[in-house]
PDB file of C-alpha atoms in Angstrom:
ATOM      1  CA  MET A  99       6.904  19.204  17.897  1.00 56.00           C
ATOM      2  CA  PRO A 100       6.369  15.909  16.157  1.00 70.00           C
ATOM      3  CA  ARG A 101       3.297  16.961  14.153  1.00 88.00           C
ATOM      4  CA  PRO A 102       3.510  19.123  11.068  1.00 94.00           C
ATOM      5  CA  GLU A 103       0.999  21.954  10.758  1.00 96.00           C
ATOM      6  CA  ARG A 104       0.387  20.593   7.290  1.00 97.00           C
ATOM      7  CA  GLN A 105       1.745  17.560   5.486  1.00 98.00           C
ATOM      8  CA  VAL A 106       1.947  17.481   1.705  1.00 98.00           C
ATOM      9  CA  LEU A 107       1.958  14.032   0.153  1.00 98.00           C
ATOM     10  CA  VAL A 108       3.361  13.760  -3.356  1.00 98.00           C
ATOM     11  CA  CYS A 109       2.844  10.439  -5.115  1.00 98.00           C
ATOM     12  CA  VAL A 110       5.998   9.422  -6.986  1.00 98.00           C
ATOM     13  CA  ASN A 111       4.962   5.844  -7.665  1.00 97.00           C
ATOM     14  CA  SER A 112       6.189   4.403 -10.955  1.00 96.00           C
ATOM     15  CA  ARG A 113       4.650   1.669 -13.056  1.00 92.00           C
ATOM     16  CA  PRO A 114       6.314   0.112 -16.087  1.00 89.00           C
ATOM     17  CA  PRO A 115       5.796   1.830 -19.450  1.00 86.00           C
ATOM     18  CA  GLY A 116       2.614   0.567 -21.098  1.00 87.00           C
ATOM     19  CA  ASN A 117       0.794  -0.182 -17.862  1.00 89.00           C
ATOM     20  CA  PRO A 118      -2.800   0.947 -18.523  1.00 89.00           C
ATOM     21  CA  LYS A 119      -3.071   2.748 -15.172  1.00 90.00           C
ATOM     22  CA  GLY A 120      -0.110   4.977 -15.869  1.00 90.00           C
ATOM     23  CA  SER A 121       1.610   6.444 -12.836  1.00 95.00           C
ATOM     24  CA  CYS A 122       2.686   9.695 -11.263  1.00 96.00           C
ATOM     25  CA  GLY A 123       6.311   8.605 -11.513  1.00 96.00           C
ATOM     26  CA  GLN A 124       6.005   8.341 -15.280  1.00 95.00           C
ATOM     27  CA  LYS A 125       4.704  11.905 -15.280  1.00 95.00           C
ATOM     28  CA  ASP A 126       7.877  13.085 -13.538  1.00 95.00           C
ATOM     29  CA  ALA A 127       6.372  13.563 -10.112  1.00 97.00           C
ATOM     30  CA  GLN A 128       9.888  13.532  -8.691  1.00 97.00           C
ATOM     31  CA  SER A 129      10.472  16.941 -10.280  1.00 98.00           C
ATOM     32  CA  LEU A 130       7.230  18.169  -8.727  1.00 98.00           C
ATOM     33  CA  TYR A 131       8.431  17.014  -5.313  1.00 98.00           C
ATOM     34  CA  ASP A 132      11.844  18.609  -5.804  1.00 98.00           C
ATOM     35  CA  ALA A 133      10.277  21.917  -6.825  1.00 98.00           C
ATOM     36  CA  LEU A 134       7.913  21.904  -3.847  1.00 98.00           C
ATOM     37  CA  ARG A 135      10.760  21.202  -1.452  1.00 98.00           C
ATOM     38  CA  ASP A 136      12.636  24.156  -2.916  1.00 98.00           C
ATOM     39  CA  ILE A 137       9.654  26.498  -2.528  1.00 98.00           C
ATOM     40  CA  ILE A 138       9.054  25.416   1.063  1.00 97.00           C
ATOM     41  CA  GLN A 139      12.713  26.070   1.863  1.00 97.00           C
ATOM     42  CA  GLU A 140      12.736  29.426   0.093  1.00 97.00           C
ATOM     43  CA  LYS A 141       9.679  30.530   2.059  1.00 97.00           C
ATOM     44  CA  GLY A 142      11.145  29.287   5.337  1.00 96.00           C
ATOM     45  CA  LEU A 143       8.192  26.964   5.932  1.00 96.00           C
ATOM     46  CA  GLN A 144      10.203  23.790   6.483  1.00 94.00           C
ATOM     47  CA  ASP A 145       9.482  23.692  10.216  1.00 93.00           C
ATOM     48  CA  ARG A 146       5.722  23.931   9.700  1.00 95.00           C
ATOM     49  CA  ILE A 147       5.081  22.085   6.447  1.00 97.00           C
ATOM     50  CA  MET A 148       6.316  18.532   5.934  1.00 97.00           C
ATOM     51  CA  VAL A 149       6.629  17.345   2.336  1.00 98.00           C
ATOM     52  CA  ASN A 150       6.738  13.586   1.765  1.00 98.00           C
ATOM     53  CA  ARG A 151       7.058  11.345  -1.239  1.00 98.00           C
ATOM     54  CA  THR A 152       4.685   8.414  -1.240  1.00 98.00           C
ATOM     55  CA  MET A 153       4.029   5.294  -3.185  1.00 98.00           C
ATOM     56  CA  CYS A 154       0.653   4.936  -4.920  1.00 97.00           C
ATOM     57  CA  LEU A 155      -2.033   7.312  -3.599  1.00 96.00           C
ATOM     58  CA  LYS A 156      -4.605   5.827  -6.005  1.00 94.00           C
ATOM     59  CA  HIS A 157      -6.602   8.049  -8.401  1.00 93.00           C
ATOM     60  CA  CYS A 158      -3.855   7.073 -10.863  1.00 93.00           C
ATOM     61  CA  SER A 159      -5.535   8.466 -13.969  1.00 92.00           C
ATOM     62  CA  GLN A 160      -5.512  11.886 -12.311  1.00 94.00           C
ATOM     63  CA  GLY A 161      -1.788  11.981 -11.570  1.00 91.00           C
ATOM     64  CA  ARG A 162       0.270  13.729 -10.608  1.00 97.00           C
ATOM     65  CA  VAL A 163      -1.648  13.257  -7.330  1.00 97.00           C
ATOM     66  CA  VAL A 164      -0.981  15.449  -4.309  1.00 98.00           C
ATOM     67  CA  ALA A 165      -2.804  15.282  -0.970  1.00 98.00           C
ATOM     68  CA  VAL A 166      -2.649  17.867   1.795  1.00 98.00           C
ATOM     69  CA  GLN A 167      -3.305  16.731   5.339  1.00 98.00           C
ATOM     70  CA  PRO A 168      -4.820  17.192   7.869  1.00 97.00           C
ATOM     71  CA  ASP A 169      -7.158  19.061   5.524  1.00 97.00           C
ATOM     72  CA  ASN A 170      -7.828  15.851   3.572  1.00 97.00           C
ATOM     73  CA  VAL A 171      -7.683  17.875   0.372  1.00 97.00           C
ATOM     74  CA  TRP A 172      -6.747  15.984  -2.776  1.00 97.00           C
ATOM     75  CA  TYR A 173      -5.381  17.554  -5.928  1.00 97.00           C
ATOM     76  CA  ALA A 174      -5.291  16.156  -9.471  1.00 97.00           C
ATOM     77  CA  ASN A 175      -2.868  16.725 -12.335  1.00 97.00           C
ATOM     78  CA  VAL A 176      -0.647  19.028 -10.323  1.00 98.00           C
ATOM     79  CA  ALA A 177       2.153  20.685 -12.298  1.00 98.00           C
ATOM     80  CA  VAL A 178       5.220  22.585 -11.167  1.00 98.00           C
ATOM     81  CA  ASP A 179       3.509  25.804 -12.256  1.00 98.00           C
ATOM     82  CA  ASP A 180       0.695  25.174  -9.751  1.00 98.00           C
ATOM     83  CA  LEU A 181       2.957  24.940  -6.729  1.00 98.00           C
ATOM     84  CA  ALA A 182       3.330  28.642  -5.979  1.00 97.00           C
ATOM     85  CA  GLU A 183      -0.457  28.985  -5.723  1.00 98.00           C
ATOM     86  CA  ILE A 184      -0.837  25.837  -3.614  1.00 98.00           C
ATOM     87  CA  CYS A 185       1.817  27.181  -1.309  1.00 98.00           C
ATOM     88  CA  SER A 186       0.614  30.765  -0.959  1.00 97.00           C
ATOM     89  CA  SER A 187      -3.118  29.977  -0.867  1.00 98.00           C
ATOM     90  CA  HIS A 188      -3.434  26.611   0.823  1.00 98.00           C
ATOM     91  CA  LEU A 189      -0.283  25.917   2.802  1.00 98.00           C
ATOM     92  CA  GLU A 190       0.119  29.444   4.120  1.00 96.00           C
ATOM     93  CA  LYS A 191      -3.482  30.664   4.328  1.00 96.00           C
ATOM     94  CA  GLY A 192      -5.476  27.441   4.578  1.00 97.00           C
ATOM     95  CA  GLN A 193      -7.477  28.117   1.405  1.00 98.00           C
ATOM     96  CA  PRO A 194      -7.448  25.094  -0.914  1.00 98.00           C
ATOM     97  CA  VAL A 195      -6.999  25.701  -4.644  1.00 98.00           C
ATOM     98  CA  GLU A 196     -10.406  24.677  -5.965  1.00 97.00           C
ATOM     99  CA  ARG A 197      -9.426  24.524  -9.638  1.00 97.00           C
ATOM    100  CA  LEU A 198      -7.042  21.640  -8.855  1.00 98.00           C
ATOM    101  CA  SER A 199      -9.527  19.578  -6.813  1.00 97.00           C
ATOM    102  CA  MET A 200      -9.597  15.860  -7.426  1.00 96.00           C
ATOM    103  CA  PRO A 201     -12.754  14.959  -9.360  1.00 94.00           C
ATOM    104  CA  ASP A 202     -15.289  12.751  -7.598  1.00 89.00           C
ATOM    105  CA  ILE A 203     -14.131   9.426  -9.007  1.00 85.00           C
ATOM    106  CA  PRO A 204     -13.663   6.072  -7.244  1.00 83.00           C
ATOM    107  CA  TRP A 205     -10.230   5.154  -5.918  1.00 85.00           C
ATOM    108  CA  GLU A 206      -8.323   3.436  -8.698  1.00 80.00           C
TER     109      GLU A 206
ATOM    110  CA  MET B  85     -15.414   9.508  -3.238  1.00 57.00           C
ATOM    111  CA  PRO B  86     -11.858  10.618  -3.730  1.00 71.00           C
ATOM    112  CA  ARG B  87     -11.091  11.251  -0.062  1.00 88.00           C
ATOM    113  CA  PRO B  88     -10.455   8.492   2.417  1.00 94.00           C
ATOM    114  CA  GLU B  89     -12.192   8.721   5.782  1.00 96.00           C
ATOM    115  CA  ARG B  90      -8.760   8.054   7.224  1.00 97.00           C
ATOM    116  CA  GLN B  91      -5.376   7.644   5.586  1.00 98.00           C
ATOM    117  CA  VAL B  92      -2.653   5.597   7.255  1.00 98.00           C
ATOM    118  CA  LEU B  93       0.884   6.481   6.228  1.00 98.00           C
ATOM    119  CA  VAL B  94       3.515   3.821   6.818  1.00 98.00           C
ATOM    120  CA  CYS B  95       7.120   4.902   6.347  1.00 98.00           C
ATOM    121  CA  VAL B  96       9.086   2.203   4.519  1.00 98.00           C
ATOM    122  CA  ASN B  97      12.124   4.344   3.741  1.00 97.00           C
ATOM    123  CA  SER B  98      15.431   2.489   3.746  1.00 96.00           C
ATOM    124  CA  ARG B  99      18.888   3.832   4.462  1.00 92.00           C
ATOM    125  CA  PRO B 100      22.083   1.855   3.975  1.00 89.00           C
ATOM    126  CA  PRO B 101      23.263  -0.337   6.865  1.00 86.00           C
ATOM    127  CA  GLY B 102      25.408   1.687   9.266  1.00 87.00           C
ATOM    128  CA  ASN B 103      23.670   4.996   8.601  1.00 89.00           C
ATOM    129  CA  PRO B 104      23.430   6.653  12.033  1.00 89.00           C
ATOM    130  CA  LYS B 105      19.812   7.685  11.514  1.00 89.00           C
ATOM    131  CA  GLY B 106      18.644   4.150  10.903  1.00 90.00           C
ATOM    132  CA  SER B 107      15.432   3.763   8.952  1.00 95.00           C
ATOM    133  CA  CYS B 108      11.989   2.231   9.079  1.00 96.00           C
ATOM    134  CA  GLY B 109      12.859   0.073   6.094  1.00 96.00           C
ATOM    135  CA  GLN B 110      15.702  -1.527   8.013  1.00 95.00           C
ATOM    136  CA  LYS B 111      13.216  -2.344  10.764  1.00 95.00           C
ATOM    137  CA  ASP B 112      11.075  -4.265   8.269  1.00 95.00           C
ATOM    138  CA  ALA B 113       8.354  -1.674   7.904  1.00 97.00           C
ATOM    139  CA  GLN B 114       7.294  -3.420   4.706  1.00 97.00           C
ATOM    140  CA  SER B 115       5.982  -6.310   6.814  1.00 98.00           C
ATOM    141  CA  LEU B 116       4.104  -3.813   8.961  1.00 98.00           C
ATOM    142  CA  TYR B 117       2.482  -2.358   5.856  1.00 98.00           C
ATOM    143  CA  ASP B 118       1.620  -5.804   4.505  1.00 98.00           C
ATOM    144  CA  ALA B 119       0.038  -6.820   7.803  1.00 98.00           C
ATOM    145  CA  LEU B 120      -1.993  -3.624   8.017  1.00 98.00           C
ATOM    146  CA  ARG B 121      -3.265  -4.061   4.476  1.00 98.00           C
ATOM    147  CA  ASP B 122      -4.363  -7.581   5.369  1.00 98.00           C
ATOM    148  CA  ILE B 123      -6.224  -6.414   8.496  1.00 98.00           C
ATOM    149  CA  ILE B 124      -7.987  -3.619   6.601  1.00 97.00           C
ATOM    150  CA  GLN B 125      -9.103  -6.117   3.960  1.00 97.00           C
ATOM    151  CA  GLU B 126     -10.226  -8.695   6.523  1.00 97.00           C
ATOM    152  CA  LYS B 127     -12.331  -6.069   8.302  1.00 97.00           C
ATOM    153  CA  GLY B 128     -13.789  -4.799   5.028  1.00 96.00           C
ATOM    154  CA  LEU B 129     -12.492  -1.271   5.627  1.00 96.00           C
ATOM    155  CA  GLN B 130     -10.686  -0.876   2.321  1.00 94.00           C
ATOM    156  CA  ASP B 131     -13.255   1.594   0.954  1.00 93.00           C
ATOM    157  CA  ARG B 132     -12.948   3.885   3.992  1.00 95.00           C
ATOM    158  CA  ILE B 133      -9.328   3.560   5.077  1.00 97.00           C
ATOM    159  CA  MET B 134      -6.480   4.152   2.632  1.00 97.00           C
ATOM    160  CA  VAL B 135      -3.114   2.673   3.563  1.00 98.00           C
ATOM    161  CA  ASN B 136      -0.058   4.138   1.835  1.00 98.00           C
ATOM    162  CA  ARG B 137       3.637   3.462   1.940  1.00 98.00           C
ATOM    163  CA  THR B 138       5.777   6.571   2.106  1.00 98.00           C
ATOM    164  CA  MET B 139       9.377   7.563   1.934  1.00 98.00           C
ATOM    165  CA  CYS B 140      10.940   9.235   4.989  1.00 97.00           C
ATOM    166  CA  LEU B 141       8.382  10.653   7.458  1.00 96.00           C
ATOM    167  CA  LYS B 142      11.207  11.956   9.689  1.00 94.00           C
ATOM    168  CA  HIS B 143      11.379  11.073  13.402  1.00 93.00           C
ATOM    169  CA  CYS B 144      13.726   8.352  12.169  1.00 93.00           C
ATOM    170  CA  SER B 145      14.978   7.249  15.590  1.00 92.00           C
ATOM    171  CA  GLN B 146      11.370   6.425  16.502  1.00 94.00           C
ATOM    172  CA  GLY B 147      10.707   4.119  13.577  1.00 91.00           C
ATOM    173  CA  ARG B 148       8.743   2.320  12.544  1.00 97.00           C
ATOM    174  CA  VAL B 149       6.806   5.580  12.045  1.00 97.00           C
ATOM    175  CA  VAL B 150       3.091   5.574  11.225  1.00 98.00           C
ATOM    176  CA  ALA B 151       0.907   8.666  10.791  1.00 98.00           C
ATOM    177  CA  VAL B 152      -2.891   8.703  10.660  1.00 98.00           C
ATOM    178  CA  GLN B 153      -4.556  11.534   8.787  1.00 98.00           C
ATOM    179  CA  PRO B 154      -6.645  13.694   8.874  1.00 97.00           C
ATOM    180  CA  ASP B 155      -6.255  13.224  12.624  1.00 97.00           C
ATOM    181  CA  ASN B 156      -2.585  14.266  12.416  1.00 97.00           C
ATOM    182  CA  VAL B 157      -1.758  11.527  14.910  1.00 97.00           C
ATOM    183  CA  TRP B 158       1.771  10.175  14.820  1.00 97.00           C
ATOM    184  CA  TYR B 159       2.856   6.830  16.204  1.00 97.00           C
ATOM    185  CA  ALA B 160       6.340   5.628  17.149  1.00 97.00           C
ATOM    186  CA  ASN B 161       7.912   2.180  17.132  1.00 97.00           C
ATOM    187  CA  VAL B 162       4.812   0.512  15.753  1.00 98.00           C
ATOM    188  CA  ALA B 163       4.967  -3.280  15.587  1.00 98.00           C
ATOM    189  CA  VAL B 164       2.742  -5.798  13.854  1.00 98.00           C
ATOM    190  CA  ASP B 165       1.275  -6.717  17.234  1.00 98.00           C
ATOM    191  CA  ASP B 166       0.026  -3.131  17.677  1.00 98.00           C
ATOM    192  CA  LEU B 167      -2.000  -3.070  14.481  1.00 98.00           C
ATOM    193  CA  ALA B 168      -5.148  -4.749  15.743  1.00 97.00           C
ATOM    194  CA  GLU B 169      -5.489  -2.114  18.474  1.00 98.00           C
ATOM    195  CA  ILE B 170      -4.742   0.771  16.099  1.00 98.00           C
ATOM    196  CA  CYS B 171      -7.383  -0.584  13.785  1.00 98.00           C
ATOM    197  CA  SER B 172     -10.141  -1.292  16.290  1.00 97.00           C
ATOM    198  CA  SER B 173      -9.565   1.772  18.478  1.00 98.00           C
ATOM    199  CA  HIS B 174      -8.357   4.497  16.160  1.00 98.00           C
ATOM    200  CA  LEU B 175      -9.343   3.634  12.613  1.00 98.00           C
ATOM    201  CA  GLU B 176     -12.778   2.282  13.491  1.00 96.00           C
ATOM    202  CA  LYS B 177     -13.705   4.358  16.570  1.00 96.00           C
ATOM    203  CA  GLY B 178     -11.553   7.459  16.197  1.00 97.00           C
ATOM    204  CA  GLN B 179      -9.733   6.921  19.506  1.00 98.00           C
ATOM    205  CA  PRO B 180      -5.954   7.184  19.072  1.00 98.00           C
ATOM    206  CA  VAL B 181      -3.776   4.656  20.885  1.00 98.00           C
ATOM    207  CA  GLU B 182      -2.023   6.887  23.416  1.00 97.00           C
ATOM    208  CA  ARG B 183       0.666   4.402  24.428  1.00 97.00           C
ATOM    209  CA  LEU B 184       2.073   4.517  20.891  1.00 98.00           C
ATOM    210  CA  SER B 185       2.147   8.321  20.592  1.00 97.00           C
ATOM    211  CA  MET B 186       5.226   9.876  19.038  1.00 96.00           C
ATOM    212  CA  PRO B 187       7.300  11.550  21.762  1.00 94.00           C
ATOM    213  CA  ASP B 188       7.668  15.312  21.565  1.00 89.00           C
ATOM    214  CA  ILE B 189      10.990  15.415  19.727  1.00 85.00           C
ATOM    215  CA  PRO B 190      12.124  17.609  16.822  1.00 83.00           C
ATOM    216  CA  TRP B 191      11.743  16.318  13.282  1.00 85.00           C
ATOM    217  CA  GLU B 192      14.889  14.392  12.404  1.00 80.00           C
TER     218      GLU B 192
END
């Protein structure tokens, strides 16, 4: 079973302080990733849902950026407090969390 | 347009020399990523195809690992010489390159 049912991509890219783009890493995306891994484990979803850290996923001003594939759903400004809803609604039931949708901006 | 038509994930994760799992980083996956970025630019696909480096995508023994989303297609042992075919067949025409398919092994 090489393919995950769903794959959650968490940008953890860091840019130096003062860089005008900012970065998800500066916004502590590592903690977001850690928390999501914990939730996936607690729910026993680790054989269905793959969670991966990535370098820059673009949309930098909207970080922390999270993408869920193969749904091609992109989330903006995701916080640890949003993860339970992403997990129960989207990852388990296939219903994306509309309030977190990436706005329709160009790739940055 | 926040969503890419296709997203190519290239694992560049590195483990220390001697680690029994090996890693894509040790197999110079960075050069694979660089070459793919160049091809996407040369073909003018950079507004449709997003190419991202990731940390571990699992399937470590099969590295260099590349995944193409939202097709949920996973490739094993991808080399620079395979990229032109992946690009012309899969990324441009939507036809995955079967000979590079990830074997049906558990996530590692």
